[in-house]
Coordinates of C-alpha atoms in Angstrom, one line a residue:
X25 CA -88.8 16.7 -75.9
X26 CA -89.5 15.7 -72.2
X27 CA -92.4 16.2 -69.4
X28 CA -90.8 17.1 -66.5
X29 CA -92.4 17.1 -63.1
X30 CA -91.2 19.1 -60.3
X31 CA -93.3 19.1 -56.8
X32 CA -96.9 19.7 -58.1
X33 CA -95.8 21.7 -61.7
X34 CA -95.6 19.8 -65.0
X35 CA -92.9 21.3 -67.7
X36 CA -92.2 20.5 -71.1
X37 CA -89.0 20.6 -72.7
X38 CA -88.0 21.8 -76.3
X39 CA -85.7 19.5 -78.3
X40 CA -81.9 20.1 -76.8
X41 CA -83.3 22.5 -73.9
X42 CA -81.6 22.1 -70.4
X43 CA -84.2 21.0 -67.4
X44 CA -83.1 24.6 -66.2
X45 CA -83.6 26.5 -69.3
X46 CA -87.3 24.8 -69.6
X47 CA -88.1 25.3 -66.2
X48 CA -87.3 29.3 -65.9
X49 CA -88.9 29.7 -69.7
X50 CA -92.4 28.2 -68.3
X51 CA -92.2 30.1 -64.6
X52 CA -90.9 27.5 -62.6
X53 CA -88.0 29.8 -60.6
X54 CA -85.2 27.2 -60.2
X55 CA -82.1 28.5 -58.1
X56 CA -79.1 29.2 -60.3
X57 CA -75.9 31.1 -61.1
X58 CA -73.0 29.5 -63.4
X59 CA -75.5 27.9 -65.5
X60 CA -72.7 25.6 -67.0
X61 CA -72.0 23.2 -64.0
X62 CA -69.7 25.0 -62.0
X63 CA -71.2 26.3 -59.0
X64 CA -73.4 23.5 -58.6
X65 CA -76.5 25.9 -57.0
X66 CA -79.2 24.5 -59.1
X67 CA -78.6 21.0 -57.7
X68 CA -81.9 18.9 -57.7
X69 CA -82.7 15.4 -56.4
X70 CA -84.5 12.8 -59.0
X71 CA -87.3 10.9 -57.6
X72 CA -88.0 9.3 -60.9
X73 CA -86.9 8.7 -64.7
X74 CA -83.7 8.2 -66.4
X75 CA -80.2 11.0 -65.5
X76 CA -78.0 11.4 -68.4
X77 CA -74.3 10.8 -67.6
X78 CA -73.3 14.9 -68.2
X79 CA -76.3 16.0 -65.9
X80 CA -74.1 14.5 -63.1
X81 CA -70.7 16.0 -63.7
X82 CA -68.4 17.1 -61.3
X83 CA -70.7 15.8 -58.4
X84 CA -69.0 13.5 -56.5
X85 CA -69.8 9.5 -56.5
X86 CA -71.5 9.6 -53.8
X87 CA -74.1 12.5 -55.0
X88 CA -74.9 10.9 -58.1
X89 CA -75.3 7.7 -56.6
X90 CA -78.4 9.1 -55.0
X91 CA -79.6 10.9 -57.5
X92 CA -78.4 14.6 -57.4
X93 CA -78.0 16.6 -61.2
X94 CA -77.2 19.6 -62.7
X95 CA -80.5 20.9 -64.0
X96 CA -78.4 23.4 -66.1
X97 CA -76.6 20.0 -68.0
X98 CA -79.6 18.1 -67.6
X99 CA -80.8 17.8 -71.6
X100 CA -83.8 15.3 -70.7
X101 CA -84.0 11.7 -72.8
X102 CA -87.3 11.0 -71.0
X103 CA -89.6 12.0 -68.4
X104 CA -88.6 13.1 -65.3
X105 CA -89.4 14.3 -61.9
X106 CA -87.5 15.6 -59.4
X107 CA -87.5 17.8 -56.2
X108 CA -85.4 20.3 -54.0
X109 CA -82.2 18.9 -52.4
X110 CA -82.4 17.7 -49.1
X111 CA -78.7 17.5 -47.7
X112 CA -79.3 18.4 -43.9
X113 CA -78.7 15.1 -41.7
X114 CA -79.6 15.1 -38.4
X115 CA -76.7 14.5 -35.6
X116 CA -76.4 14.0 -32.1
X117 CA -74.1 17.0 -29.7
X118 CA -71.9 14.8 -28.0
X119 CA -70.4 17.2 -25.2
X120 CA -70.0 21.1 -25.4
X121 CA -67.3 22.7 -23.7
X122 CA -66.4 26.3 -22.5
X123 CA -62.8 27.2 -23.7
X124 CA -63.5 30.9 -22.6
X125 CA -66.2 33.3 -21.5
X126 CA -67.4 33.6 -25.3
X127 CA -66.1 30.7 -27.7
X128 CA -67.2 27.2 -26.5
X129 CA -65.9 23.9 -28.2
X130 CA -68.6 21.3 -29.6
X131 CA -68.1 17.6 -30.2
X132 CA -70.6 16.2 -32.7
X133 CA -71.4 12.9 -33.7
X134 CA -70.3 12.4 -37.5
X135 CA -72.3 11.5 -40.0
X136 CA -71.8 7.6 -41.7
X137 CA -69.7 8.0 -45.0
X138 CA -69.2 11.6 -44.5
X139 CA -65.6 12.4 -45.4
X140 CA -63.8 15.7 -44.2
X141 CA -61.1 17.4 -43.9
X142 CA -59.3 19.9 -41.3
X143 CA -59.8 23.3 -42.3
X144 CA -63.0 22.4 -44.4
X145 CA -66.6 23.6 -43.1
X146 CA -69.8 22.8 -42.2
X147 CA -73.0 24.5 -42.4
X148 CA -75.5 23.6 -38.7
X149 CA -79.1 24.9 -39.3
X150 CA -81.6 25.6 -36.8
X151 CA -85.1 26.5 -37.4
X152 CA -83.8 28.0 -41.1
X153 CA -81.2 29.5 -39.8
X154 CA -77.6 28.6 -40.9
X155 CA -74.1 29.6 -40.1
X156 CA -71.6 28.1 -41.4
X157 CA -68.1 26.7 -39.0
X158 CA -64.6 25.3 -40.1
X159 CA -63.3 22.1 -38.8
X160 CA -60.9 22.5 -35.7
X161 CA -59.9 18.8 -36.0
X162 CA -58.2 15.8 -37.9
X163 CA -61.3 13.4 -38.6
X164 CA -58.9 10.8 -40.1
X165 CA -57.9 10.4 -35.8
X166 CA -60.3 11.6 -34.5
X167 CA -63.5 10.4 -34.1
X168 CA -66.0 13.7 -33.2
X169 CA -66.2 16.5 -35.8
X170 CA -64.5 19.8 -33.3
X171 CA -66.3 23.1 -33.8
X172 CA -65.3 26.5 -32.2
X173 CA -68.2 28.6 -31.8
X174 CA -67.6 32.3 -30.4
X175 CA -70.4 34.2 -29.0
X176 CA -71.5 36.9 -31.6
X177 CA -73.5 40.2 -30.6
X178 CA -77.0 39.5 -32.3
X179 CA -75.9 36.3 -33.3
X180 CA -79.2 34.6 -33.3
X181 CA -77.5 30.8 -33.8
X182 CA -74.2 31.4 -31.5
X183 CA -76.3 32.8 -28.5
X184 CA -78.2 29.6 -29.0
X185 CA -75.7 27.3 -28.9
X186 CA -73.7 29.0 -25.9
X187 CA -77.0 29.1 -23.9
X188 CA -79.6 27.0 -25.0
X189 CA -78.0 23.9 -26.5
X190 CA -76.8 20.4 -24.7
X191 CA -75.0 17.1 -24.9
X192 CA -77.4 15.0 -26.4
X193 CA -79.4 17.4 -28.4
X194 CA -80.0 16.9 -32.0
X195 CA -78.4 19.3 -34.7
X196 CA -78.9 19.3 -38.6
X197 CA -75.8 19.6 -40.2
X198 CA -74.6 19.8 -44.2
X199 CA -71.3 19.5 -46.0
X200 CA -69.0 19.5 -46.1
X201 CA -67.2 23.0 -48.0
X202 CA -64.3 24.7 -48.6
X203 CA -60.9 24.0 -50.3
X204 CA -58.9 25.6 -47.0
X205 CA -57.0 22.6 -46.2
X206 CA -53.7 20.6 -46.1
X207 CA -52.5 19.0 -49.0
X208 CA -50.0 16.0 -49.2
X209 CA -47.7 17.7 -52.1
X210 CA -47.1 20.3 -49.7
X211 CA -44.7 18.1 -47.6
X212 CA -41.7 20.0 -48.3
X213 CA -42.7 23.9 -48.2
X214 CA -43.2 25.8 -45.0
X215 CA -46.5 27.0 -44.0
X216 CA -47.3 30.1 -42.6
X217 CA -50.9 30.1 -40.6
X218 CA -52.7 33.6 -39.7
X219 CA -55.8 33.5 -37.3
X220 CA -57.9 36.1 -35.0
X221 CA -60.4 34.8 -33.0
X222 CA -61.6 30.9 -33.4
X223 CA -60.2 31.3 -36.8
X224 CA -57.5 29.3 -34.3
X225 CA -59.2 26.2 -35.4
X226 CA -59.6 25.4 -38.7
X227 CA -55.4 26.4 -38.1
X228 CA -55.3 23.9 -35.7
X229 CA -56.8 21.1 -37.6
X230 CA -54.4 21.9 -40.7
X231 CA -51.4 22.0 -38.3
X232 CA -52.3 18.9 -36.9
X233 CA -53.0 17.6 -40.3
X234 CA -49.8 18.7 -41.8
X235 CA -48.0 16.9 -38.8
X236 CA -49.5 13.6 -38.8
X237 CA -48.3 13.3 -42.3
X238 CA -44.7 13.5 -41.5
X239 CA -44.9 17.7 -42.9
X240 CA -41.4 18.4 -43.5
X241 CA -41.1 22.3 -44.3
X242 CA -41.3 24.9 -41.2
X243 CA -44.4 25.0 -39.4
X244 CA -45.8 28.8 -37.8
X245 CA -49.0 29.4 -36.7
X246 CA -49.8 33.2 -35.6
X247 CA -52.9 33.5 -33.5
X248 CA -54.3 37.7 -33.2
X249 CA -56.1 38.7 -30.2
X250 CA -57.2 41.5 -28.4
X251 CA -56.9 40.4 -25.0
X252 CA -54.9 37.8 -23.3
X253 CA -57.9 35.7 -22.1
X254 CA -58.7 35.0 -25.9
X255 CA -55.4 32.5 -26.5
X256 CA -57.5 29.5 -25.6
X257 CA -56.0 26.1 -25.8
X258 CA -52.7 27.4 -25.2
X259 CA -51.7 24.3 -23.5
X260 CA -52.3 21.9 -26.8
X261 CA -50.2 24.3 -28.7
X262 CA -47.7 24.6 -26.7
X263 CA -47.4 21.0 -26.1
X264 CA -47.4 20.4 -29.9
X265 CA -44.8 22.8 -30.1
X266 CA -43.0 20.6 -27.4
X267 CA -43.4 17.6 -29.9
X268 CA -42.6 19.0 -32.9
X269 CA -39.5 20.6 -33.5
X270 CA -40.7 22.1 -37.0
X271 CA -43.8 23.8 -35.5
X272 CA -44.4 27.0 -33.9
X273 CA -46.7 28.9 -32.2
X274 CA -46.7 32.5 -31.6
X275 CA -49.3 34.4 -29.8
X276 CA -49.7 38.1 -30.8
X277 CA -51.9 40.7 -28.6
X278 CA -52.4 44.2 -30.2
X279 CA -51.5 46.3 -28.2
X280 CA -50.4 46.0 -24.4
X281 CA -47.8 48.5 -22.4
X282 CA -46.8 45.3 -20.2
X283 CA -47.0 42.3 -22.5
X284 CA -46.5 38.7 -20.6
X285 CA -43.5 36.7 -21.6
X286 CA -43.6 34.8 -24.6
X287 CA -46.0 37.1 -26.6
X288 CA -45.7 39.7 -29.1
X289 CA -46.8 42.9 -29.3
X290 CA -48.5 44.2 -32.4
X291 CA -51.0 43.2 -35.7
X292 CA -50.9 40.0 -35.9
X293 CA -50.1 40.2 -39.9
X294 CA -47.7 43.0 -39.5
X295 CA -45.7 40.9 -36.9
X296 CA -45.8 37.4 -39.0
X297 CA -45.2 39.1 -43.0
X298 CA -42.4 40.9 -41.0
X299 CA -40.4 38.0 -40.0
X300 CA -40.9 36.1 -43.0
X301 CA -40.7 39.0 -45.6
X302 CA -40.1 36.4 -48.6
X303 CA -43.4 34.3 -49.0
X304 CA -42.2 32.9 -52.7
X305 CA -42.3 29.6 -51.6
X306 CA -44.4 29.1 -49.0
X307 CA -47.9 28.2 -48.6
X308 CA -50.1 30.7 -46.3
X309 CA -52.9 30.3 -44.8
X310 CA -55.8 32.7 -43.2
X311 CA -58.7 32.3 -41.1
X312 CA -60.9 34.3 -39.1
X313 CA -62.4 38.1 -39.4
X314 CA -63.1 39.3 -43.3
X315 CA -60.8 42.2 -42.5
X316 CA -58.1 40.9 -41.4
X317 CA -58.6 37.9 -44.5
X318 CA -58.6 40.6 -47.0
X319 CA -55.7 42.4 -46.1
X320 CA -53.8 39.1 -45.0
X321 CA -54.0 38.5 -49.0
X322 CA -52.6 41.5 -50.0
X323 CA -50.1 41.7 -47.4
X324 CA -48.8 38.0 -48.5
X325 CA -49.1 38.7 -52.5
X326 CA -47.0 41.9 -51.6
X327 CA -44.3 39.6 -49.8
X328 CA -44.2 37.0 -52.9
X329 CA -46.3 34.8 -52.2
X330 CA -48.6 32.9 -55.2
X331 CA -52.0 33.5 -55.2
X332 CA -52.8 29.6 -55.6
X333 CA -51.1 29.0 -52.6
X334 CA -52.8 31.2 -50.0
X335 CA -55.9 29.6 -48.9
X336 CA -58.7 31.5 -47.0
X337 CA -61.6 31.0 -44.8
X338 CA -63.0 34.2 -43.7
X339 CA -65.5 34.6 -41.1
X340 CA -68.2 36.3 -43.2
X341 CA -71.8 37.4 -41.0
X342 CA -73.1 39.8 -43.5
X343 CA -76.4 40.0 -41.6
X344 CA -75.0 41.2 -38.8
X345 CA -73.2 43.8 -39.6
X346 CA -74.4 47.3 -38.5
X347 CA -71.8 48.8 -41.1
X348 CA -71.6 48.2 -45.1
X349 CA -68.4 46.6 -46.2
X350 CA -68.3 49.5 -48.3
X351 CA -67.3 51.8 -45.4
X352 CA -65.3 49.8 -43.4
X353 CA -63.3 50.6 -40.4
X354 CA -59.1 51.1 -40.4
X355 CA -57.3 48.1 -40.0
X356 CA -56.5 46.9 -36.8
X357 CA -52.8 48.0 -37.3
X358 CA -54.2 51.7 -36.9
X359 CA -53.4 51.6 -40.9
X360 CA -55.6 52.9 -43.6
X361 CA -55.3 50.1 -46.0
X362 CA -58.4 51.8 -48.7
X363 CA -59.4 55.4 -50.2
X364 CA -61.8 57.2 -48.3
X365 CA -64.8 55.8 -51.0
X366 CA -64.0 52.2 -50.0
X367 CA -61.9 51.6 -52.6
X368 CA -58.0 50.2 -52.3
X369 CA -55.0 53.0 -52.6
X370 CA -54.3 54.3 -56.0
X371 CA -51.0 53.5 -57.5
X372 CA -49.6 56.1 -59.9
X373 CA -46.4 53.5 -60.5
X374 CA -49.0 51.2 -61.7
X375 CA -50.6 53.4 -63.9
X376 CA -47.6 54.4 -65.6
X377 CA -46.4 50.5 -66.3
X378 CA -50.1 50.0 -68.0
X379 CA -49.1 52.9 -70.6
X380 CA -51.4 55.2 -68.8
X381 CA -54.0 53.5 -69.5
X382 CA -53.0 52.1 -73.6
X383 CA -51.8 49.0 -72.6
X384 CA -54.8 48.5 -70.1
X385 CA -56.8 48.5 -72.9
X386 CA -54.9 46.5 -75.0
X387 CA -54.8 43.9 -71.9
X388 CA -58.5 43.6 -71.6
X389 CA -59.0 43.2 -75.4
X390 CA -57.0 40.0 -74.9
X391 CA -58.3 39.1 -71.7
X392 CA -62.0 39.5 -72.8
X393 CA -61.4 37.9 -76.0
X394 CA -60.5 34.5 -74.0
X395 CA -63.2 35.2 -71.3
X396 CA -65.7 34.8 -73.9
X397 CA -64.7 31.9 -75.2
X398 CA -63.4 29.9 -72.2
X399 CA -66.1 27.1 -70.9
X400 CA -65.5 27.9 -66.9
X401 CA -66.1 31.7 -67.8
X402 CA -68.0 32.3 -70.5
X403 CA -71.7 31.8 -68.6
X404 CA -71.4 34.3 -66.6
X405 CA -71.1 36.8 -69.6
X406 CA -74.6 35.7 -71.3
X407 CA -75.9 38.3 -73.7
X408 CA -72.9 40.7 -72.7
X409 CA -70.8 41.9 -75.4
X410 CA -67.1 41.8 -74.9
X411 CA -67.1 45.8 -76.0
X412 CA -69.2 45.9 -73.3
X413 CA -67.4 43.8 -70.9
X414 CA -63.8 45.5 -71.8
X415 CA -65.4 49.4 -71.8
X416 CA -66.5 48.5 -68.1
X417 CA -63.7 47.1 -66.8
X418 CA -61.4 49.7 -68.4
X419 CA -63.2 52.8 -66.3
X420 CA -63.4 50.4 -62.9
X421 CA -59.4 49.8 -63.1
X422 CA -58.8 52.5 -64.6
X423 CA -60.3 54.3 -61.0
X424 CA -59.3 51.8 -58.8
X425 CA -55.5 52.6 -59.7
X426 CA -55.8 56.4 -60.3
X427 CA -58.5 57.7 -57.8
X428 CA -60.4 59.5 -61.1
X429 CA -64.1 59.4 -60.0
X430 CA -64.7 58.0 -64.0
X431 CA -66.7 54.8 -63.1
X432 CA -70.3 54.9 -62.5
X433 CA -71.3 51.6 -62.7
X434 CA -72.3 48.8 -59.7
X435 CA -69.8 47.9 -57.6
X436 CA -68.0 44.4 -57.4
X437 CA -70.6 42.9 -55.0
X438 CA -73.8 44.0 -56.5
X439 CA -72.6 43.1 -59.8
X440 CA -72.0 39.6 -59.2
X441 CA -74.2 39.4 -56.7
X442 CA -76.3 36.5 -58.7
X443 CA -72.9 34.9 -59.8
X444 CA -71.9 31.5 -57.5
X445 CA -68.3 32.0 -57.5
X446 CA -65.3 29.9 -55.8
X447 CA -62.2 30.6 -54.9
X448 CA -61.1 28.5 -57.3
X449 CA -62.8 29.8 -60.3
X450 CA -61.7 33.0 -58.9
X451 CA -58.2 32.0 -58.8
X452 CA -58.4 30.7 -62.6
X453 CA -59.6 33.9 -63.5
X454 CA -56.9 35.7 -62.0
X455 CA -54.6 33.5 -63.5
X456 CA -55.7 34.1 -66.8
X457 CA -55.6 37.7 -66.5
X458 CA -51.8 37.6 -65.0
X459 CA -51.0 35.3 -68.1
X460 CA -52.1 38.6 -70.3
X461 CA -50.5 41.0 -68.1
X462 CA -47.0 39.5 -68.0
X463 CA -47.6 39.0 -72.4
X464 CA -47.7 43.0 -72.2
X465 CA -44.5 43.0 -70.6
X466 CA -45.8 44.3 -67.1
X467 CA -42.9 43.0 -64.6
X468 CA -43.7 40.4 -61.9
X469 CA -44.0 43.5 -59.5
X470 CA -46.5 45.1 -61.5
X471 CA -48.5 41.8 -62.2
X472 CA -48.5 41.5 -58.6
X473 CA -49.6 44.9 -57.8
X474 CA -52.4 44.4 -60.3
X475 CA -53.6 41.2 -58.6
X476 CA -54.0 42.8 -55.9
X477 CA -56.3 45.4 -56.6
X478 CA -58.3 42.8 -57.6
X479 CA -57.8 40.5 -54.8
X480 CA -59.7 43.4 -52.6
X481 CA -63.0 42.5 -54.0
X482 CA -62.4 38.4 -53.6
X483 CA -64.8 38.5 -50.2
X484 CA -67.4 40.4 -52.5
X485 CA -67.3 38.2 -55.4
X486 CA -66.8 34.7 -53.7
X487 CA -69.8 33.0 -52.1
X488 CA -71.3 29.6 -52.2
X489 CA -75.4 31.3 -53.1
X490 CA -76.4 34.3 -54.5
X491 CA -77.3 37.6 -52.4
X492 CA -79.4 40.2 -52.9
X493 CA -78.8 43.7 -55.3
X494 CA -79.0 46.2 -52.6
X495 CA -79.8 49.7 -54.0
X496 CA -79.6 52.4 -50.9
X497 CA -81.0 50.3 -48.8
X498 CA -83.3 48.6 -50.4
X499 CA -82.6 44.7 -51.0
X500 CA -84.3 43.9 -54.4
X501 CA -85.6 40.5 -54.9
X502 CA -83.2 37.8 -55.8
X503 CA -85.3 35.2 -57.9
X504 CA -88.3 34.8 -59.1
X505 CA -90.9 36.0 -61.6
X506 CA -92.8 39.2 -61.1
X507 CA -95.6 41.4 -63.4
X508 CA -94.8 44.0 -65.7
X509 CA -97.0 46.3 -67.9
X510 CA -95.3 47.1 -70.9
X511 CA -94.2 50.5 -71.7
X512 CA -92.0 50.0 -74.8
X513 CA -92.6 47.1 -77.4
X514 CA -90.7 44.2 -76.8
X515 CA -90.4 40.7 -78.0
X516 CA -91.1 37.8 -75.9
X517 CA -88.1 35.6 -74.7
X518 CA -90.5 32.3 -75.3
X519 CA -92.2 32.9 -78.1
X520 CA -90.7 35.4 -79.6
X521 CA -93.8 36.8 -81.0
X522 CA -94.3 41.3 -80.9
X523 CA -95.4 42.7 -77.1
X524 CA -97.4 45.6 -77.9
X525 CA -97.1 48.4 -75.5
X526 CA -99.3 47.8 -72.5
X527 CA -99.5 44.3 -72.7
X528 CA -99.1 42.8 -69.3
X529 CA -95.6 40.6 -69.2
X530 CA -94.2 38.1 -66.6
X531 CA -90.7 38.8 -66.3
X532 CA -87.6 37.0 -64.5
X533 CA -86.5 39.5 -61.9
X534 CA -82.6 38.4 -62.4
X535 CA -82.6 37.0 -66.4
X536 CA -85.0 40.4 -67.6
X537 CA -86.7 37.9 -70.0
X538 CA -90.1 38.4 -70.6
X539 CA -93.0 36.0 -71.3
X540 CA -96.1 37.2 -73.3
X541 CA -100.0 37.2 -71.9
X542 CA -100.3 34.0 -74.1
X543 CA -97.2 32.1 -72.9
X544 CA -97.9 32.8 -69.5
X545 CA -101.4 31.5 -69.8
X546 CA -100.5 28.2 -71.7
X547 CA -97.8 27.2 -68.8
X548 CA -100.5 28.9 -65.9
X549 CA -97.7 30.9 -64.5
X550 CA -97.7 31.8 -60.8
X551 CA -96.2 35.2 -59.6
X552 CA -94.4 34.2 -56.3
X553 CA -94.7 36.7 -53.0
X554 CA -91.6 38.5 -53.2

């Protein structure tokens, strides 16, 4: 057992309890998802006391050097105290430019010992608020860190920084994120890059990337726009293009009865996946809107491509949206790529390879069985059965590939909506699931198809921090503890002594434990504003 100290609250431990565990038994409301070291949300900064080597895994040198741990590996040898991260660091604008009448280009002082890479991202936070943008350059050449910032309607932090902010301002910056970016044992495969918008630069920096380490595949970088004034730095594309006889750039405008030479008319996805049809062996890579990130995927699994070899950075602004994801507009190809109810087409062919719905069944009882077990996955399925788990995802395919209104249960984003999920721990789930398909003896098409039904929800499941449950439209509380008077009898989650009926509780709005009147009172248990 341990005393902990956390900013002006004392906790003690119970012998072999996590720092985490302790913490949200005695009403201290840690951020968390993963709870097994994946995610890394619950991240905490030591002031003082002894870190045990497994509290620090998976952080990188640097981190741990300073004293960052994982309060959910965090088993305590002695006392502690510790405090909230503090990762922002404070960084001088070195020149903003203009590249049109809505996207501006911003050169920033990089931090000491801050290693990055094209195609990565950065968070830049101003008075709370933060946004997060991608790299557009090669640090390892370059000396300022290259942002692309494009005016957003209501955007409260792009209207600053195209009107308000200067050379020699001051910025608070953190990262950086993201696993969108070259890698040297792609040398020999071809790389097909997809961007709308400034999604152009994270492209750019990979490009450039790719080149300056002698790339030897095929090169083609497809930048979507609307209007013709968008293609911004045309003239360092094309001169790369002049440079580089593997690398090509092709500009692609939607929809124009007198296009100018040299650009295509058309989606931007429709006109790249049509000219290279077979993606086997290629690496792709997408940046920009959600929409056209989403359907990018599917388009590219559709053409061959692997899913661990398309990388993603998608241009999510939740709070400004003035329309759910769940009722999203048509494509941009004038296509309707989902059902009416949001959901992607049904595929009867599909259906029929999964037995009508037998060997779906017999798919998850596998997949489940190694879910539960597996030390990436198994977290996230705390105090879930895996009847439970396979019974719900059996009506939520079995819909999603038939149309059959059979599921009424949360949809993919408010059901992980807690859950801190990468791409990659996304991608190792899907893995495992094609792995169990293809043991059924579903056909390479098939597994395919079935990825990508389940691809359609990556934007809703993937996030570095939780979001809110929204139910109608009411956002319920994320965190925290709240009251409850007791309606049933219960047993309490600390304790585990009888709660009689109308006995007042504190209760973990996301966990549902509950705390009895006398445990709350021993540990003086604050109820947090919600």
């Amino acid at each position: 057992m341990a005393q902990l100290k956390y900013q002006d609250r004392t906790v003690q431990t119970r012998e072999g309890e996590s720092v985490l565990d302790a913490c949200l038994r005695q009403g201290v409301s840690l951020p968390f998802s993963c709870r097994s070291g994946v995610c890394h949300v619950c991240m905490q900064h030591c002031t003082d006391g002894s870190i045990p080597p497994a509290a620090q895994h998976g952080l990188s040198a640097d981190l741990s050097a300073q004293g960052y741990f994982l309060p959910c590996l965090c088993v305590p040898d002695g006392p502690m105290s510790f405090e909230p991260p503090e990762l922002y660091t404070s960084v001088l604008l070195h020149s903003k430019e203009m590249l049109t009448a809505d996207v501006c280009r911003l050169l920033i002082e990089p931090p000491a010992n801050l290693a990055c890479l094209p195609g990565q991202f950065i968070n830049l936070r101003r008075n709370g608020v933060v946004r997060s943008y991608s790299l557009a350059n090669v640090p390892e050449e370059d000396y300022f860190f290259e942002l692309h910032v494009q005016r957003k309607t209501g955007g409260v932090l792009s209207n600053w920084i195209l009107d308000e902010l200067q050379a020699g301002d001051e910025v608070e910056i953190q990262g950086p994120h993201g696993d969108c970016y070259y890698r040297d044992d792609m040398r020999a495969q071809p790389l097909l890059l997809i961007g709308t918008g400034t999604g152009l630069g994270p492209l750019l920096g990979i490009a450039r990337d790719a080149l300056r380490k002698q790339h030897q595949g095929e090169i083609h970088l497809y930048h979507g726009a609307l209007a013709y004034e968008s293609f911004y730095l045309r003239d360092t594309l094309r001169r790369l293009q002049q440079q580089h006889a593997q690398f090509h750039y092709h500009e692609c405008i939607l929809n124009d009865p007198a296009p100018q030479p040299g650009v295509q008319v058309g989606d931007v996805l429709q006109l790249a996946c049509g000219r290279h049809p077979d993606l086997q062996a290629w690496q792709v890579y997408l940046a920009g809107a959600p929409e056209m990130v989403e359907r990018g995927e599917q388009l590219a699994l559709q053409c061959g491509a692997e899913q661990a070899a398309i990388h993603t950075d998608s241009f999510v602004l939740r709070e400004l949206r003035a329309v759910p994801r769940d009722k999203k507009a048509a494509a941009s190809d004038g296509s309707s790529p989902e059902a009416a109810d949001g959901y992607p087409q049904p595929d009867p062919e599909l259906w029929d390879a999964l037995g009508r719905g037998e060997r779906l069944m017999d798919v998850l009882k596998v997949f489940y069985g190694r879910v539960h077990e597996d030390a990436r996955l198994a977290s996230f399925f705390e105090g879930v059965t895996k009847q439970r788990s396979i019974e719900k995802q059996y009506l939520f395919m079995r819909q999603l590939i038939t149309g059959e209104k059979i599921y009424f249960g949360d949809r993919p984003r408010n059901s992980h909506h807690w859950m801190v999920i990468s791409d990659d721990l996304f991608d190792y789930r899907g893995e495992m699931m094609k792995t169990c398909l293809r043991e059924h003896g579903l056909s390479e098409e098939m597994v395919r198809r079935f990825n990508a039904m389940e691809e359609y929800f990556r934007s809703d499941i993937v996030k570095d921090k939780p979001f809110p449950r929204v139910m109608g439209e009411i956002e319920l509380p994320l965190d925290g503890f709240d009251e409850l008077v007791m309606d049933v009898g219960s047993l309490c989650d600390s304790c585990e002594r009888e709660v009689p009926v109308g006995e007042k509780v504190l209760y973990h709005v996301r966990l549902g434990k509950i705390y009895c009147a006398d445990c709350s009172e021993q540990h003086h248990h604050e109820v947090p504003a919600s």
